[in-house]
Amino acid sequence: MSTLATIDRAAIERMVRQIVLRQTAGGPPAKPELVVSVSARHVHLTDEHVEILFGPGHKLTVMKNLYQDGFFAAEETVMVVGPSRRRMLPTVRILGPTRPKSQVELAFTDGISLGIDLPVRLSGDIKGTPGCVLVGPAGVVELKEGAIRAQRHVHMSPADAAYYGVKTGDRMCLRIVSSCTTTFEDVIVRAEEKIKLEVHLDTDEGNAADLDHATSVELFKP
């Protein structure tokens, strides 16, 4: 009879657990994979506004899935018109899914083009912000508020938050090494379940740091 046959199953399981624990104990947690994305100008719409702009019963059509699961860039675009009614951005992409409130997220230079003094806000925080007019193929929506420049932020899971030692609302720094090496401060943490680690910058920020030619990116606490 072999030696192995004389050892009971429970003893084998104990030995395997001990080996695994010795191999993993004390080792640092794996560094999360960091993605830095440029969030170009876009619009979020309610179901009601989708129907006004594109016709009764219309649903957004997925053009491309975004990095975060369940979110997408739609085939549909709208014209965004500034307060003077003489300045406009002709084709601004809609992102889905629909939301409880419509809003328009623009870069600083977009605001200059439209004649809107854009406040810097986190997405969804639109109370007291400027409005604008949206024009679609089937109708027009006048937003009384909702035009913002999105505060730079980082989406992360609770596990990522634990790794960095942060929580929702905390501020971090992002260093981008490129031909125009830049460190961005005040990157707001947004920690949620089932979310991948991703920093969102607007087009002005991405271009200023030459993100397209970055050789490395680093997220850290100040």
Tab-separated table of C-alpha atoms in Angstrom:
chain	number	residue	atom	x	y	z
A	1	MET	CA	0.000	0.000	0.000
A	2	SER	CA	1.383	3.433	-0.880
A	3	THR	CA	2.126	6.080	1.744
A	4	LEU	CA	-0.507	8.351	0.207
A	5	ALA	CA	-3.225	5.770	0.801
A	6	THR	CA	-2.542	5.784	4.535
A	7	ILE	CA	-3.247	9.543	4.860
A	8	ASP	CA	-6.895	10.442	5.319
A	9	ARG	CA	-8.644	13.051	3.169
A	10	ALA	CA	-8.914	15.605	5.976
A	11	ALA	CA	-5.152	15.505	6.543
A	12	ILE	CA	-4.482	16.067	2.838
A	13	GLU	CA	-6.848	19.058	2.777
A	14	ARG	CA	-5.089	20.548	5.832
A	15	MET	CA	-1.692	20.221	4.170
A	16	VAL	CA	-2.919	21.805	0.938
A	17	ARG	CA	-4.420	24.751	2.861
A	18	GLN	CA	-1.156	25.260	4.742
A	19	ILE	CA	0.865	25.280	1.509
A	20	VAL	CA	-1.496	27.808	-0.119
A	21	LEU	CA	-1.454	30.035	2.961
A	22	ARG	CA	2.353	29.987	3.095
A	23	GLN	CA	2.536	30.978	-0.562
A	24	THR	CA	0.066	33.852	-0.271
A	25	ALA	CA	0.535	35.158	3.266
A	26	GLY	CA	2.255	38.491	3.591
A	27	GLY	CA	2.272	39.293	-0.114
A	28	PRO	CA	1.019	42.731	-1.207
A	29	PRO	CA	-2.364	42.875	-2.961
A	30	ALA	CA	-2.188	43.046	-6.728
A	31	LYS	CA	-2.183	46.587	-8.111
A	32	PRO	CA	-5.459	47.266	-9.956
A	33	GLU	CA	-5.336	47.929	-13.684
A	34	LEU	CA	-5.848	51.662	-14.204
A	35	VAL	CA	-7.574	53.023	-17.308
A	36	VAL	CA	-7.602	56.760	-18.049
A	37	SER	CA	-10.280	57.840	-20.529
A	38	VAL	CA	-11.144	61.129	-22.195
A	39	SER	CA	-14.842	61.789	-21.826
A	40	ALA	CA	-15.708	63.891	-24.879
A	41	ARG	CA	-18.709	66.223	-24.895
A	42	HIS	CA	-21.938	64.260	-24.537
A	43	VAL	CA	-25.574	64.354	-23.474
A	44	HIS	CA	-27.568	62.240	-21.022
A	45	LEU	CA	-31.325	62.154	-21.612
A	46	THR	CA	-34.478	61.096	-19.823
A	47	ASP	CA	-36.885	58.710	-21.557
A	48	GLU	CA	-39.291	61.616	-22.033
A	49	HIS	CA	-36.694	63.787	-23.746
A	50	VAL	CA	-35.609	60.905	-26.009
A	51	GLU	CA	-39.176	60.686	-27.299
A	52	ILE	CA	-39.505	64.457	-27.754
A	53	LEU	CA	-36.237	64.687	-29.673
A	54	PHE	CA	-36.516	61.488	-31.741
A	55	GLY	CA	-40.191	60.631	-31.847
A	56	PRO	CA	-42.787	58.731	-29.773
A	57	GLY	CA	-41.627	55.299	-28.627
A	58	HIS	CA	-38.036	55.876	-29.706
A	59	LYS	CA	-35.306	53.991	-27.811
A	60	LEU	CA	-31.591	54.768	-27.922
A	61	THR	CA	-29.604	52.573	-30.307
A	62	VAL	CA	-26.254	51.199	-29.131
A	63	MET	CA	-23.400	52.323	-31.363
A	64	LYS	CA	-20.519	51.272	-29.081
A	65	ASN	CA	-20.286	49.827	-25.596
A	66	LEU	CA	-18.211	51.863	-23.161
A	67	TYR	CA	-15.561	50.567	-20.764
A	68	GLN	CA	-18.008	50.362	-17.867
A	69	ASP	CA	-20.438	47.475	-18.257
A	70	GLY	CA	-23.978	48.521	-19.184
A	71	PHE	CA	-23.039	51.954	-20.537
A	72	PHE	CA	-22.863	52.856	-24.218
A	73	ALA	CA	-22.449	55.563	-26.825
A	74	ALA	CA	-25.667	55.815	-28.827
A	75	GLU	CA	-26.110	56.229	-32.544
A	76	GLU	CA	-28.229	59.288	-31.826
A	77	THR	CA	-26.833	62.821	-31.634
A	78	VAL	CA	-28.414	66.203	-30.941
A	79	MET	CA	-27.568	69.814	-31.654
A	80	VAL	CA	-26.686	71.795	-28.528
A	81	VAL	CA	-27.572	75.489	-28.808
A	82	GLY	CA	-26.236	78.200	-26.507
A	83	PRO	CA	-28.213	81.000	-24.845
A	84	SER	CA	-27.675	83.473	-27.681
A	85	ARG	CA	-29.306	80.954	-30.093
A	86	ARG	CA	-26.576	81.869	-32.598
A	87	ARG	CA	-23.888	79.494	-31.297
A	88	MET	CA	-24.226	75.727	-31.476
A	89	LEU	CA	-22.505	72.363	-31.495
A	90	PRO	CA	-24.188	70.450	-34.324
A	91	THR	CA	-23.659	66.773	-33.416
A	92	VAL	CA	-23.207	65.936	-29.743
A	93	ARG	CA	-23.318	62.229	-28.912
A	94	ILE	CA	-25.896	60.804	-26.499
A	95	LEU	CA	-24.719	58.287	-23.915
A	96	GLY	CA	-26.967	55.588	-22.522
A	97	PRO	CA	-28.768	54.277	-20.675
A	98	THR	CA	-31.303	57.016	-19.999
A	99	ARG	CA	-31.307	58.884	-16.675
A	100	PRO	CA	-33.803	60.505	-14.309
A	101	LYS	CA	-32.561	63.982	-15.376
A	102	SER	CA	-31.107	65.232	-18.649
A	103	GLN	CA	-27.731	66.940	-18.630
A	104	VAL	CA	-25.033	68.103	-21.042
A	105	GLU	CA	-21.337	67.550	-20.219
A	106	LEU	CA	-18.958	69.843	-22.078
A	107	ALA	CA	-15.314	70.888	-21.982
A	108	PHE	CA	-14.273	74.425	-21.057
A	109	THR	CA	-13.606	75.333	-24.694
A	110	ASP	CA	-17.077	74.036	-25.645
A	111	GLY	CA	-18.562	76.447	-23.126
A	112	ILE	CA	-16.645	79.321	-24.693
A	113	SER	CA	-17.925	78.313	-28.144
A	114	LEU	CA	-21.527	78.254	-26.905
A	115	GLY	CA	-21.294	81.323	-24.698
A	116	ILE	CA	-22.011	79.330	-21.519
A	117	ASP	CA	-20.078	79.861	-18.292
A	118	LEU	CA	-19.881	76.212	-17.316
A	119	PRO	CA	-19.664	75.340	-13.615
A	120	VAL	CA	-17.463	72.392	-12.630
A	121	ARG	CA	-19.741	69.727	-11.151
A	122	LEU	CA	-19.863	65.981	-10.654
A	123	SER	CA	-22.237	64.275	-13.059
A	124	GLY	CA	-25.790	64.438	-11.704
A	125	ASP	CA	-25.196	67.561	-9.599
A	126	ILE	CA	-26.984	70.040	-11.850
A	127	LYS	CA	-29.055	72.191	-9.474
A	128	GLY	CA	-28.586	75.865	-10.288
A	129	THR	CA	-26.480	75.229	-13.410
A	130	PRO	CA	-27.005	76.992	-16.774
A	131	GLY	CA	-29.363	75.559	-19.343
A	132	CYS	CA	-29.264	75.166	-23.114
A	133	VAL	CA	-31.436	73.995	-25.988
A	134	LEU	CA	-31.301	70.522	-27.515
A	135	VAL	CA	-32.489	70.021	-31.092
A	136	GLY	CA	-33.275	66.580	-32.490
A	137	PRO	CA	-34.844	65.350	-35.722
A	138	ALA	CA	-38.325	65.222	-34.193
A	139	GLY	CA	-38.394	68.074	-31.689
A	140	VAL	CA	-36.722	70.545	-29.348
A	141	VAL	CA	-36.030	70.423	-25.600
A	142	GLU	CA	-35.123	73.515	-23.610
A	143	LEU	CA	-33.156	72.567	-20.518
A	144	LYS	CA	-33.551	75.114	-17.719
A	145	GLU	CA	-30.438	73.647	-16.081
A	146	GLY	CA	-27.987	70.836	-16.743
A	147	ALA	CA	-25.003	72.225	-18.675
A	148	ILE	CA	-21.791	71.432	-16.763
A	149	ARG	CA	-18.090	70.862	-17.095
A	150	ALA	CA	-17.619	67.464	-15.442
A	151	GLN	CA	-15.309	67.411	-12.435
A	152	ARG	CA	-12.404	65.056	-13.106
A	153	HIS	CA	-13.107	61.848	-11.221
A	154	VAL	CA	-12.191	58.195	-10.822
A	155	HIS	CA	-14.647	55.307	-10.811
A	156	MET	CA	-13.596	52.339	-8.715
A	157	SER	CA	-14.909	49.259	-6.961
A	158	PRO	CA	-14.907	48.875	-3.158
A	159	ALA	CA	-11.882	46.571	-3.566
A	160	ASP	CA	-9.999	49.276	-5.503
A	161	ALA	CA	-10.969	51.841	-2.847
A	162	ALA	CA	-9.555	49.546	-0.157
A	163	TYR	CA	-6.316	49.140	-2.144
A	164	TYR	CA	-5.812	52.912	-2.382
A	165	GLY	CA	-7.183	53.592	1.099
A	166	VAL	CA	-9.893	55.990	-0.090
A	167	LYS	CA	-13.681	56.329	-0.113
A	168	THR	CA	-16.330	58.088	-2.191
A	169	GLY	CA	-15.794	61.838	-2.126
A	170	ASP	CA	-12.066	61.692	-1.388
A	171	ARG	CA	-9.630	63.498	-3.680
A	172	MET	CA	-6.698	61.855	-5.422
A	173	CYS	CA	-3.952	62.860	-7.849
A	174	LEU	CA	-3.298	61.516	-11.341
A	175	ARG	CA	0.165	61.767	-12.887
A	176	ILE	CA	0.416	61.346	-16.654
A	177	VAL	CA	3.918	60.900	-18.067
A	178	SER	CA	4.052	62.072	-21.686
A	179	SER	CA	5.570	64.806	-23.836
A	180	CYS	CA	3.628	67.176	-21.553
A	181	THR	CA	3.939	65.368	-18.219
A	182	THR	CA	1.145	66.593	-15.963
A	183	THR	CA	-0.225	65.872	-12.505
A	184	PHE	CA	-3.941	66.504	-12.021
A	185	GLU	CA	-5.162	67.158	-8.496
A	186	ASP	CA	-8.706	66.942	-7.091
A	187	VAL	CA	-9.662	63.718	-8.862
A	188	ILE	CA	-12.882	62.830	-7.029
A	189	VAL	CA	-13.388	59.210	-5.958
A	190	ARG	CA	-16.677	57.528	-6.924
A	191	ALA	CA	-16.691	54.009	-5.463
A	192	GLU	CA	-19.491	51.632	-6.467
A	193	GLU	CA	-20.102	47.921	-6.770
A	194	LYS	CA	-19.423	46.247	-10.143
A	195	ILE	CA	-17.371	49.189	-11.424
A	196	LYS	CA	-13.962	49.026	-13.123
A	197	LEU	CA	-11.114	51.340	-12.190
A	198	GLU	CA	-11.270	54.269	-14.622
A	199	VAL	CA	-10.359	57.954	-14.498
A	200	HIS	CA	-12.424	60.364	-16.587
A	201	LEU	CA	-10.864	63.565	-17.932
A	202	ASP	CA	-12.454	65.963	-20.388
A	203	THR	CA	-10.980	66.675	-23.816
A	204	ASP	CA	-9.185	69.850	-22.709
A	205	GLU	CA	-7.458	67.988	-19.884
A	206	GLY	CA	-6.560	65.001	-22.039
A	207	ASN	CA	-5.106	67.194	-24.769
A	208	ALA	CA	-3.171	69.366	-22.295
A	209	ALA	CA	-1.451	66.258	-20.885
A	210	ASP	CA	-0.984	64.633	-24.336
A	211	LEU	CA	-2.756	61.559	-23.008
A	212	ASP	CA	-2.702	59.872	-26.422
A	213	HIS	CA	1.093	59.581	-26.173
A	214	ALA	CA	1.365	58.826	-22.452
A	215	THR	CA	4.007	56.299	-21.445
A	216	SER	CA	2.610	55.766	-17.931
A	217	VAL	CA	-0.166	56.870	-15.610
A	218	GLU	CA	-0.260	56.769	-11.813
A	219	LEU	CA	-3.111	57.345	-9.389
A	220	PHE	CA	-2.166	58.247	-5.823
A	221	LYS	CA	-3.324	59.982	-2.638
A	222	PRO	CA	-2.007	63.514	-2.113
